[in-house]
Every structure is written in structure tokens, then in C-alpha cells.
PDB file of C-alpha atoms in Angstrom:
ATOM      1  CA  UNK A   1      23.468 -18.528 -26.533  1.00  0.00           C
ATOM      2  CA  UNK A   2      24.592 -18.452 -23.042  1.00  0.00           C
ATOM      3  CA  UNK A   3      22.246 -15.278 -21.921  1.00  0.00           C
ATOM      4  CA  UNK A   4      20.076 -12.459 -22.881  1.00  0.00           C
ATOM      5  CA  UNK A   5      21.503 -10.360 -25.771  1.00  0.00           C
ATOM      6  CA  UNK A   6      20.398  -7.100 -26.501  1.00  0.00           C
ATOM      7  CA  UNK A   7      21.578  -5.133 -29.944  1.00  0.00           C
ATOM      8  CA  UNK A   8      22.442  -2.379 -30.725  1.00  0.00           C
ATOM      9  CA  UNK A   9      24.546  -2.001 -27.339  1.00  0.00           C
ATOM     10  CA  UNK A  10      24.697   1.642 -28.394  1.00  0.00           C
ATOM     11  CA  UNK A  11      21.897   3.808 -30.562  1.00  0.00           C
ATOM     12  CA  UNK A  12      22.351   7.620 -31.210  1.00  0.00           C
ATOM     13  CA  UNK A  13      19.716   9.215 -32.410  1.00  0.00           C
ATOM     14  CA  UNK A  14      18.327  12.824 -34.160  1.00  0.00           C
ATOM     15  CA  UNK A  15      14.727  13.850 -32.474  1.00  0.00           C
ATOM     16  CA  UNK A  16      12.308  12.931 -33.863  1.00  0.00           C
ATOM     17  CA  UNK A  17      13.972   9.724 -35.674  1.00  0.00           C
ATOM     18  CA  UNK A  18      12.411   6.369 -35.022  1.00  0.00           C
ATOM     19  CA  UNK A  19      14.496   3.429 -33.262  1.00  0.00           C
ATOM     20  CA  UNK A  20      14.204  -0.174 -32.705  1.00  0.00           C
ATOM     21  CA  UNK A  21      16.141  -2.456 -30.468  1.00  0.00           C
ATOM     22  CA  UNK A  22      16.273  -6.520 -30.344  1.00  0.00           C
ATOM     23  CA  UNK A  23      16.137  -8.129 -28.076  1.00  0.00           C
ATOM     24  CA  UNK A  24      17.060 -12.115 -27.894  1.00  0.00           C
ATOM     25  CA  UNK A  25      16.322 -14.062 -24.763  1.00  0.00           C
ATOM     26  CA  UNK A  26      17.638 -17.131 -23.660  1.00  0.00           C
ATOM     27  CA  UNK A  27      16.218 -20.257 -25.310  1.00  0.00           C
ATOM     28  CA  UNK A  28      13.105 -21.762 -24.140  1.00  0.00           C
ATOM     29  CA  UNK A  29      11.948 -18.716 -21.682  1.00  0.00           C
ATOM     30  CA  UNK A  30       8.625 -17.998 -21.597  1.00  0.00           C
ATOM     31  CA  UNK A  31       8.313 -14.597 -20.105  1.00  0.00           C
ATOM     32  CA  UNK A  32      10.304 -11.232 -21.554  1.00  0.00           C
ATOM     33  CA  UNK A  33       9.962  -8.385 -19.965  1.00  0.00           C
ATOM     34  CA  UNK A  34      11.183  -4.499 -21.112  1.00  0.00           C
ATOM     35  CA  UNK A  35      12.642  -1.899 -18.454  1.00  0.00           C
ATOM     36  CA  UNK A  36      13.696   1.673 -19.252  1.00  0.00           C
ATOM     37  CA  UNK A  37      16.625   2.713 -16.757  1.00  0.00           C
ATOM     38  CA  UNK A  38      17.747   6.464 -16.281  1.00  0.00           C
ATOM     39  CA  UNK A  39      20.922   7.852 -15.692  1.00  0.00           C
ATOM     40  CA  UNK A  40      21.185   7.364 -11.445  1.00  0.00           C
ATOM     41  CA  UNK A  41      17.744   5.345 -11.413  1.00  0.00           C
ATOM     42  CA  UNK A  42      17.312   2.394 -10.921  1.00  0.00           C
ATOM     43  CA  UNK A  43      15.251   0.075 -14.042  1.00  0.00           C
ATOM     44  CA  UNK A  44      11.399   1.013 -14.514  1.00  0.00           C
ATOM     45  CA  UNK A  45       8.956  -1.709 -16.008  1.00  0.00           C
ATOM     46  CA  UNK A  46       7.753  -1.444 -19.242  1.00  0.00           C
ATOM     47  CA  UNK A  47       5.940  -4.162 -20.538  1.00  0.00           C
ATOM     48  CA  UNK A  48       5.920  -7.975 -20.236  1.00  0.00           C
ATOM     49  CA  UNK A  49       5.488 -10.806 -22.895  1.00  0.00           C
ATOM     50  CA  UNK A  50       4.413 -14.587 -22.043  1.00  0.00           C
ATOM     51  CA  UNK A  51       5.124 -16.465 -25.508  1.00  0.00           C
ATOM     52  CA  UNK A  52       3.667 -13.862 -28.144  1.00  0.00           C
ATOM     53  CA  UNK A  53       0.918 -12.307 -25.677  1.00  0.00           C
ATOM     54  CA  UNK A  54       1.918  -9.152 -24.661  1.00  0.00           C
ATOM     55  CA  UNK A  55       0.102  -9.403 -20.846  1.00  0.00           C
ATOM     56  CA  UNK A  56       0.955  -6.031 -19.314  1.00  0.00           C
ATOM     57  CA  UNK A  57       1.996  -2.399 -20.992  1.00  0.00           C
ATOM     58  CA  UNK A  58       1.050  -0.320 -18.101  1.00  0.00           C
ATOM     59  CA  UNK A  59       4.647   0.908 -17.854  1.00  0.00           C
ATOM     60  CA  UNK A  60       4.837   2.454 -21.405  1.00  0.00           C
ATOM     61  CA  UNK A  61       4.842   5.905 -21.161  1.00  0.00           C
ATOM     62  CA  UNK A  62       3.417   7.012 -24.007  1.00  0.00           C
ATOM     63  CA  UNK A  63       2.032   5.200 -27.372  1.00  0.00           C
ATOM     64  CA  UNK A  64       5.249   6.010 -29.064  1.00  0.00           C
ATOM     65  CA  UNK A  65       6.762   3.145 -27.477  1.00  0.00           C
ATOM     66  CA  UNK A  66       5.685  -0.245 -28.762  1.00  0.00           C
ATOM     67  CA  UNK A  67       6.881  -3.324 -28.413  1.00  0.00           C
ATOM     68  CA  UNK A  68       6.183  -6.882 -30.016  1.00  0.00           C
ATOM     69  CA  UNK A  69       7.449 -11.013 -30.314  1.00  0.00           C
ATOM     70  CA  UNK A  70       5.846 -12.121 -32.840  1.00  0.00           C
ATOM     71  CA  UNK A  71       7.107 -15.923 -32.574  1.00  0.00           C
ATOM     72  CA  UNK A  72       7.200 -15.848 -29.024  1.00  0.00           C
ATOM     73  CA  UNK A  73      11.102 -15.612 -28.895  1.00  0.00           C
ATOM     74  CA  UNK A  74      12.504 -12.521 -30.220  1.00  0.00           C
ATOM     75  CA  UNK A  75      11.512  -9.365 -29.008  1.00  0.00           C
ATOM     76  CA  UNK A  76      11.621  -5.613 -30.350  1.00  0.00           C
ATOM     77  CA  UNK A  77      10.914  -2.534 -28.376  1.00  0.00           C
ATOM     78  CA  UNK A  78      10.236   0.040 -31.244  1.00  0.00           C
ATOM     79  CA  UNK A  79      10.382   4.265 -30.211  1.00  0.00           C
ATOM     80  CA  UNK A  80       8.821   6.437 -32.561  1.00  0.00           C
ATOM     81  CA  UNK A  81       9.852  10.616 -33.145  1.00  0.00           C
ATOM     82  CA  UNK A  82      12.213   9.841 -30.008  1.00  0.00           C
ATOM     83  CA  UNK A  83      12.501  12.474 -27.663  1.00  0.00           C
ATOM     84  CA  UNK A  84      15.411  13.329 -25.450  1.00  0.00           C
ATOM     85  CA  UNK A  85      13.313  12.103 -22.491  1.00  0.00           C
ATOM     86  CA  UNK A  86      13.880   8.713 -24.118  1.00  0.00           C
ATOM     87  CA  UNK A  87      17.534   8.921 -23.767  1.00  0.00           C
ATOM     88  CA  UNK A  88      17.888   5.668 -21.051  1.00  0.00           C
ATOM     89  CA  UNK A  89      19.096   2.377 -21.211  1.00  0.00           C
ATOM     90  CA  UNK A  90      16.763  -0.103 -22.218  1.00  0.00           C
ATOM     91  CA  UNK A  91      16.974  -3.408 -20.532  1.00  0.00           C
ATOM     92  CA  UNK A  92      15.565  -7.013 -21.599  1.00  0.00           C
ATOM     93  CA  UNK A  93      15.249  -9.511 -19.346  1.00  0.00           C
ATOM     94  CA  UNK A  94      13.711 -13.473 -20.053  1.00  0.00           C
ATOM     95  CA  UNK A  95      12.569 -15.530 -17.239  1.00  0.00           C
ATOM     96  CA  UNK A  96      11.950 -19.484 -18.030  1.00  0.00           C
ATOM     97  CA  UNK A  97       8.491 -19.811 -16.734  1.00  0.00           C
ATOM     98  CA  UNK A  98       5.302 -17.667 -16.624  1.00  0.00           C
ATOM     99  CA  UNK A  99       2.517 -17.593 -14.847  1.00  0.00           C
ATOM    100  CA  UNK A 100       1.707 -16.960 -11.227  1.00  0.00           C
ATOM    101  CA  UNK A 101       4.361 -18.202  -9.313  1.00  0.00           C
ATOM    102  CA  UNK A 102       6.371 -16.151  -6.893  1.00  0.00           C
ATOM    103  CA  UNK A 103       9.614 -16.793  -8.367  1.00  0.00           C
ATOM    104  CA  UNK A 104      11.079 -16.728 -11.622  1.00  0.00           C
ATOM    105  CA  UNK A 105      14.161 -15.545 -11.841  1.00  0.00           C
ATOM    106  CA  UNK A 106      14.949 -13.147 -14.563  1.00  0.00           C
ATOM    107  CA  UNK A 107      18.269 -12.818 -16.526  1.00  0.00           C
ATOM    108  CA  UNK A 108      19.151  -9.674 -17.860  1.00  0.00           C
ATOM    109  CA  UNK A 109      20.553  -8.722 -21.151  1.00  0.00           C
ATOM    110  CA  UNK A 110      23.268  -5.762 -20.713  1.00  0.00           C
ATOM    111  CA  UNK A 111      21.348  -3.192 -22.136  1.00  0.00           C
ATOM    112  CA  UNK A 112      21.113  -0.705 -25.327  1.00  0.00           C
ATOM    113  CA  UNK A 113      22.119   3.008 -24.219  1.00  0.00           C
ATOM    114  CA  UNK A 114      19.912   5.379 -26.222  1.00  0.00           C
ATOM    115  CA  UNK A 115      21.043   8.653 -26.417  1.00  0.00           C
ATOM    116  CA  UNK A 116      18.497  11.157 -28.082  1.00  0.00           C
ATOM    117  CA  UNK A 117      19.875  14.426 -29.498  1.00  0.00           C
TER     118      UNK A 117
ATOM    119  CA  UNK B   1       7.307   4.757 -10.101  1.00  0.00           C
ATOM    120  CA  UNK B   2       9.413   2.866  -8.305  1.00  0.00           C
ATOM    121  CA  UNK B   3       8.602   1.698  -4.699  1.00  0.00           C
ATOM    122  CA  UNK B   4      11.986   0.863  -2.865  1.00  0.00           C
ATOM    123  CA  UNK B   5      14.217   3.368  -1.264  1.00  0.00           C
ATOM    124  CA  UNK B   6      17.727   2.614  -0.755  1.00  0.00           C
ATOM    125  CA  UNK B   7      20.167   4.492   1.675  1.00  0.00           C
ATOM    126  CA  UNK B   8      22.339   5.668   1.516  1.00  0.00           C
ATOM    127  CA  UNK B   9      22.427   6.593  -2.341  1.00  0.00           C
ATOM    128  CA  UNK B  10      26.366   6.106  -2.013  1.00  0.00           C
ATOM    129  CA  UNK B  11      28.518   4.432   0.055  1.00  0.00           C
ATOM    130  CA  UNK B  12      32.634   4.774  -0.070  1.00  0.00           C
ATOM    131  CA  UNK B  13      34.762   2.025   2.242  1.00  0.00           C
ATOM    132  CA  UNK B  14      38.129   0.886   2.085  1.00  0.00           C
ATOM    133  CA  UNK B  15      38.943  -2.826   1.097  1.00  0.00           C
ATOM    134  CA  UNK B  16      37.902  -5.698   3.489  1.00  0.00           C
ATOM    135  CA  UNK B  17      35.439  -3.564   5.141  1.00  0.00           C
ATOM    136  CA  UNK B  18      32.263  -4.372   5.556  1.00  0.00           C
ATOM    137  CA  UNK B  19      29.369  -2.074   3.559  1.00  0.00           C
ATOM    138  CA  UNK B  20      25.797  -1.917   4.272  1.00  0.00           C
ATOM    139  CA  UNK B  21      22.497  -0.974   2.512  1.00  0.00           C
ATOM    140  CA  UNK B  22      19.290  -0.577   3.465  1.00  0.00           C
ATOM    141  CA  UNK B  23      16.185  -0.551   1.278  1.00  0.00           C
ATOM    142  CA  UNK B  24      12.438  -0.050   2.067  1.00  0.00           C
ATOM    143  CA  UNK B  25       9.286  -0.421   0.420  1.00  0.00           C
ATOM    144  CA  UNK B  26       5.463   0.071   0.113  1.00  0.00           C
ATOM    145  CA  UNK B  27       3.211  -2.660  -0.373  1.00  0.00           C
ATOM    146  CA  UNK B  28       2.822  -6.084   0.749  1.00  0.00           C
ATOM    147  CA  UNK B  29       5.262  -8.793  -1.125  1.00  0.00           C
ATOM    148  CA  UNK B  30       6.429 -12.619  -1.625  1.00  0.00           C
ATOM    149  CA  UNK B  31       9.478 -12.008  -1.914  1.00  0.00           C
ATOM    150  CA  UNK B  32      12.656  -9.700  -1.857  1.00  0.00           C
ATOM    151  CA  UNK B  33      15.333  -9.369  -4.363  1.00  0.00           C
ATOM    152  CA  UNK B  34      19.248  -7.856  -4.672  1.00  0.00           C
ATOM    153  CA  UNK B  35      20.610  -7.223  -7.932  1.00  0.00           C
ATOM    154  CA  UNK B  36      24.378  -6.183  -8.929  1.00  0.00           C
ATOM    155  CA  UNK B  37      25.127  -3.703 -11.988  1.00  0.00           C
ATOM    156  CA  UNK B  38      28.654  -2.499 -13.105  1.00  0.00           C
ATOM    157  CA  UNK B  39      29.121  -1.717 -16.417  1.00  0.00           C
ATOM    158  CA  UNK B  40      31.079  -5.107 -17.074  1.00  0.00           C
ATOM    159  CA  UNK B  41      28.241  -7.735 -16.137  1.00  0.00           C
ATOM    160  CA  UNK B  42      24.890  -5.515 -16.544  1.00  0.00           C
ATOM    161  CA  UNK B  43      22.035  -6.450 -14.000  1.00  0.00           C
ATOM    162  CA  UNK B  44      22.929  -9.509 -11.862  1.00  0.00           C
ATOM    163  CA  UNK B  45      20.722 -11.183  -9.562  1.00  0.00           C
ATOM    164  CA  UNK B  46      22.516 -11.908  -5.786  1.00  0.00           C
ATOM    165  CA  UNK B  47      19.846 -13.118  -3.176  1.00  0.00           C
ATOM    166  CA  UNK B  48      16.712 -13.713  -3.073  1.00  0.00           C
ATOM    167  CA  UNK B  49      14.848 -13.523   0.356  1.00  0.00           C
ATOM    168  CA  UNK B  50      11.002 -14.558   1.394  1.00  0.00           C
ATOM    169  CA  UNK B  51       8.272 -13.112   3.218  1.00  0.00           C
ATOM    170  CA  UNK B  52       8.589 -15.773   5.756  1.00  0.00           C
ATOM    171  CA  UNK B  53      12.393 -15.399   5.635  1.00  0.00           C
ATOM    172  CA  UNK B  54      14.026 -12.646   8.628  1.00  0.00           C
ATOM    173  CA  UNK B  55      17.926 -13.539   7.078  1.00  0.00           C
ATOM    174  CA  UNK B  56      19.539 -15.332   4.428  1.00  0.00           C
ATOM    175  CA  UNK B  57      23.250 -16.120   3.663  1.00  0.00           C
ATOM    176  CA  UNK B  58      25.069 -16.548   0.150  1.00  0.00           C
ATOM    177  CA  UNK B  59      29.081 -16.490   0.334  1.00  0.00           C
ATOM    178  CA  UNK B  60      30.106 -13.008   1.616  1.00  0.00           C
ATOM    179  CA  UNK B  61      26.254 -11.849   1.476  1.00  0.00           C
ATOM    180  CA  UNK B  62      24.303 -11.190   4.260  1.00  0.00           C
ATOM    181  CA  UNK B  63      20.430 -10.101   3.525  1.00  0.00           C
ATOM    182  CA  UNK B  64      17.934  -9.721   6.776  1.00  0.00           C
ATOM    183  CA  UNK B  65      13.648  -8.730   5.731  1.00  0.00           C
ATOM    184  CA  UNK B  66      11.648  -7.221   8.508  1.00  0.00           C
ATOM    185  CA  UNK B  67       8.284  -7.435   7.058  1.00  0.00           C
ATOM    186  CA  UNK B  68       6.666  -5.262   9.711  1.00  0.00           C
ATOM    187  CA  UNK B  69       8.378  -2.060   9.085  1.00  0.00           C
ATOM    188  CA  UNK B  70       8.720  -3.154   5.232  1.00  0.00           C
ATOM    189  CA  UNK B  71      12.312  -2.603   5.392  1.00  0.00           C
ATOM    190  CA  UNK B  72      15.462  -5.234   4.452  1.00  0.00           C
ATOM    191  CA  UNK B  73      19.226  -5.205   4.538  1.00  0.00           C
ATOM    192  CA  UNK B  74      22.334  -6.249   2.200  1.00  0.00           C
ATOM    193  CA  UNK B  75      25.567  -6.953   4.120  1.00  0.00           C
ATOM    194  CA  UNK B  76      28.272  -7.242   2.119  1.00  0.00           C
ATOM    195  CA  UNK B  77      31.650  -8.627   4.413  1.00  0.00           C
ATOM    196  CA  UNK B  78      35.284  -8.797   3.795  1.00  0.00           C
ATOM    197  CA  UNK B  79      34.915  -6.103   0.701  1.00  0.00           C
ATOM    198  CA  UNK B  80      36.710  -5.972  -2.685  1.00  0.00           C
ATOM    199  CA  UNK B  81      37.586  -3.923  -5.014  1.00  0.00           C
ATOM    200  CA  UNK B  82      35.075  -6.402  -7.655  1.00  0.00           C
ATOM    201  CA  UNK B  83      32.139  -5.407  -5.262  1.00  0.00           C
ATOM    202  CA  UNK B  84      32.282  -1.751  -6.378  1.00  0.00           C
ATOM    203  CA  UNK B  85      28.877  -1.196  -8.703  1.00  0.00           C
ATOM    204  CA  UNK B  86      25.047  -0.353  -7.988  1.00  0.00           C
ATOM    205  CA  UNK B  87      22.994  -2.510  -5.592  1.00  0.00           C
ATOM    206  CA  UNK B  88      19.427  -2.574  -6.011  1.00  0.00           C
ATOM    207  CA  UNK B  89      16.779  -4.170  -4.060  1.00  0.00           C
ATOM    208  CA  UNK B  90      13.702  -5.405  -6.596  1.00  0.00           C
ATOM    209  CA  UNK B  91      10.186  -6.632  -5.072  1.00  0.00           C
ATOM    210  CA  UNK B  92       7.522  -8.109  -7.202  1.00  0.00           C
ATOM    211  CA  UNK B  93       4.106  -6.515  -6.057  1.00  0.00           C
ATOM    212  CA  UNK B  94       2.297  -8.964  -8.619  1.00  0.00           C
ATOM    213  CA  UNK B  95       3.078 -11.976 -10.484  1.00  0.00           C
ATOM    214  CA  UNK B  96       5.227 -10.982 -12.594  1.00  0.00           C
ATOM    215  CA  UNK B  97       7.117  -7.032 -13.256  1.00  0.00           C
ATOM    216  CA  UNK B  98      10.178  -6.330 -10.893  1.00  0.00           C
ATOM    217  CA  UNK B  99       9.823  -2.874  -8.997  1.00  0.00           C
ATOM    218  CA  UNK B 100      13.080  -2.194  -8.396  1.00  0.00           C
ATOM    219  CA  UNK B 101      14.624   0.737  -5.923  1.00  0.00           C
ATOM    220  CA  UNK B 102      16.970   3.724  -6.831  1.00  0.00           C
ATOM    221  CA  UNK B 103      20.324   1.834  -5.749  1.00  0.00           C
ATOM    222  CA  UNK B 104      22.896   2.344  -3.372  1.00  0.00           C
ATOM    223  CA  UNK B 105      26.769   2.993  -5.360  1.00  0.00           C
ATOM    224  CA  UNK B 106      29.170   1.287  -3.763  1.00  0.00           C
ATOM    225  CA  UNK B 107      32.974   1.924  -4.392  1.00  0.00           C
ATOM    226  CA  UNK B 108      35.514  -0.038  -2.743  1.00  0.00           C
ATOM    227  CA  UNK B 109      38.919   1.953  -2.166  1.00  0.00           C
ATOM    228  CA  UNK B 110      41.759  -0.119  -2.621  1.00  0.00           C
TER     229      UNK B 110
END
């Protein structure tokens, strides 16, 4: 594929349901990261994969949220008894390197908008 | 939390004018990033910018980093109606996570 691609674009949901959304970065990229963006905000970090490691979660805000890649490639950010706080768009982004360096561009999928009810 | 500040939060011009945002931050960084996002193309990336950078140019983009007072600039000339979306201005504290600001909406007025 020619970018990041995120599915569902769109998720309703009842409180309390549980929801999971894919994402599928570009081929080859090492890093993944997760950002939750808020109606008028601008995107908040989540969490960050390099390969299957899941390096940093300090942006989750609560253990609800959880988020895996298995294989190193796809991704799923899973949201358990949503709440309406959770209503946000959810962003993936994939980056071709990790590591330390000071620049590694990341491409952005165009979202899931979850709307909790 | 995030750790840029743009101004304004919204920003109205006609066509072929020129718009402006500003953006601050906190802590010390590498580097500087704009991002795009309209609802057509999602989150874009426009310019990068380093530490040891004061301007950089990219087509109709103009983006100036005064380290000292933590502050940088996006200057977009010769508008269009195409430039109307969300700007935001991203730094990477660490090695990795973008911290991006609240954006600036632009809307050019044809």
C-alpha cells in the first residue's frame, strides 16, 4: 500500500461496549506510534511500538486502553467499557526507522473517529 | 499534555494573502515540525526545521526557529483556497513521540 491505513474510518459505539481499531503501516517501518486527537486539539501521544516491543505507554490514559503488534507490522489499539471521554479520533502513524535519531519522519494514517454514546 | 501553543487559534484571509502562525514551546529540542490536516489528506507533514536552523524555505512556506525565546513561525505566501485546514507545529522532546501544539485554523476566503 501506498500509506498508513487505519479501519474502521468510523466506529459508533454504546458505553460501556469494547472497540478495536487496525491499524496497517506502511511496509517495512519499524516504529508505530498511537495518538488520540480531540475535537479542536491538536493529536496527544499514546504509545509507541519498535517491531513488536511496545517501548513507551506513558500516554495511555487509563488501562482500558491497550494496544499490541504482535508480528511487528500490524497494529491494534483495543478500548475496553468505552466512555464518552474516549470519543476522539485515533491516529496511527509508522515511521521507517527507530531508534535514537532526531529524525524520522512519520506518515500518518487518516484516522478512525470514535464516537461514544 | 501538549507543550506548543499556537496563535492565533484561527486565522481568516482573503486569497493570495499572506497568513501567519506562531507557535511556542517548553523544553529544549532537535528539531521543529509543521503538519497540515483537512479532512481530505489527514495529518501531513510540511517542514521540518533544526535547532541550529533560524529559517527554512519549501515552495510557498516560510518557517523561522528562535531557540532563545523557544518560539518559531509558519509563513504561508501567495494563499489559496487548498491552504485552508489546521496547522500544527510538533517537537520531539525525546527520541521518538511527537508533542504536537493546539493548531492554528486557517480559512482562505475566496
Amino acid at each position: 500500500g501506498a500509506g498508513v491505513s487505519q479501519s474502521p474510518r468510523y466506529k459508533v459505539a454504546k458505553r460501556g461496549q469494547d472497540v478495536a481499531l487496525r491499524c496497517d503501516p506502511i511496509s517495512g517501518h519499524v516504529s508505530l506510534f498511537w495518538y488520540q486527537q480531540a475535537l479542536g486539539q491538536g493529536p496527544e501521544f499514546l504509545t509507541y511500538f519498535q517491531n513488536e516491543a511496545q517501548l513507551d505507554k506513558s500516554g495511555l490514559p487509563s488501562d482500558r486502553f491497550f494496544a499490541e503488534r504482535p508480528e511487528g507490522s500490524v497494529s491494534t489499539l483495543k478500548i475496553q467499557r468505552t466512555q464518552q471521554e474516549d470519543s476522539a479520533v485515533y491516529l496511527c502513524a509508522s515511521s521507517l526507522v527507530g531508534g535514537g535519531g532526531s529524525y524520522n519522519e512519520q506518515f500518518f494514517g487518516p484516522g478512525t473517529r470514535l464516537t461514544v454514546l | 499534555s501538549q507543550q506548543g501553543e499556537e496563535d492565533p487559534q484561527a486565522l481568516s484571509i482573503q486569497e493570495g494573502e499572506n497568513a501567519t502562525m506562531n507557535c511556542s514551546y517548553k523544553t529544549s529540542i532537535n528539531n521543529l515540525q509543521w503538519y497540515r490536516q483537512n479532512s481530505g489528506r489527514g495529518l501531513v507533514h510540511l517542514i521540518l526545521i533544526r535547532s541550529n536552523e533560524r529559517e527554512k524555505h519549501s515552495g510557498r512556506l516560510r518557517v523561522t526557529l528562535d531557540t532563545s525565546k523557544k518560539s518559531s513561525s509558519l509563513l504561508i505566501t501567495a494563499s489559496r483556497a487548498a491552504d485552508t485546514a489546521s496547522y500544527f507545529c510538533a517537537t520531539k522532546p525525546g527520541a521518538q513521540k511527537l508533542v504536537f501544539g493546539q493548531g492554528t485554523r486557517l480559512t482562505i476566503n475566496p
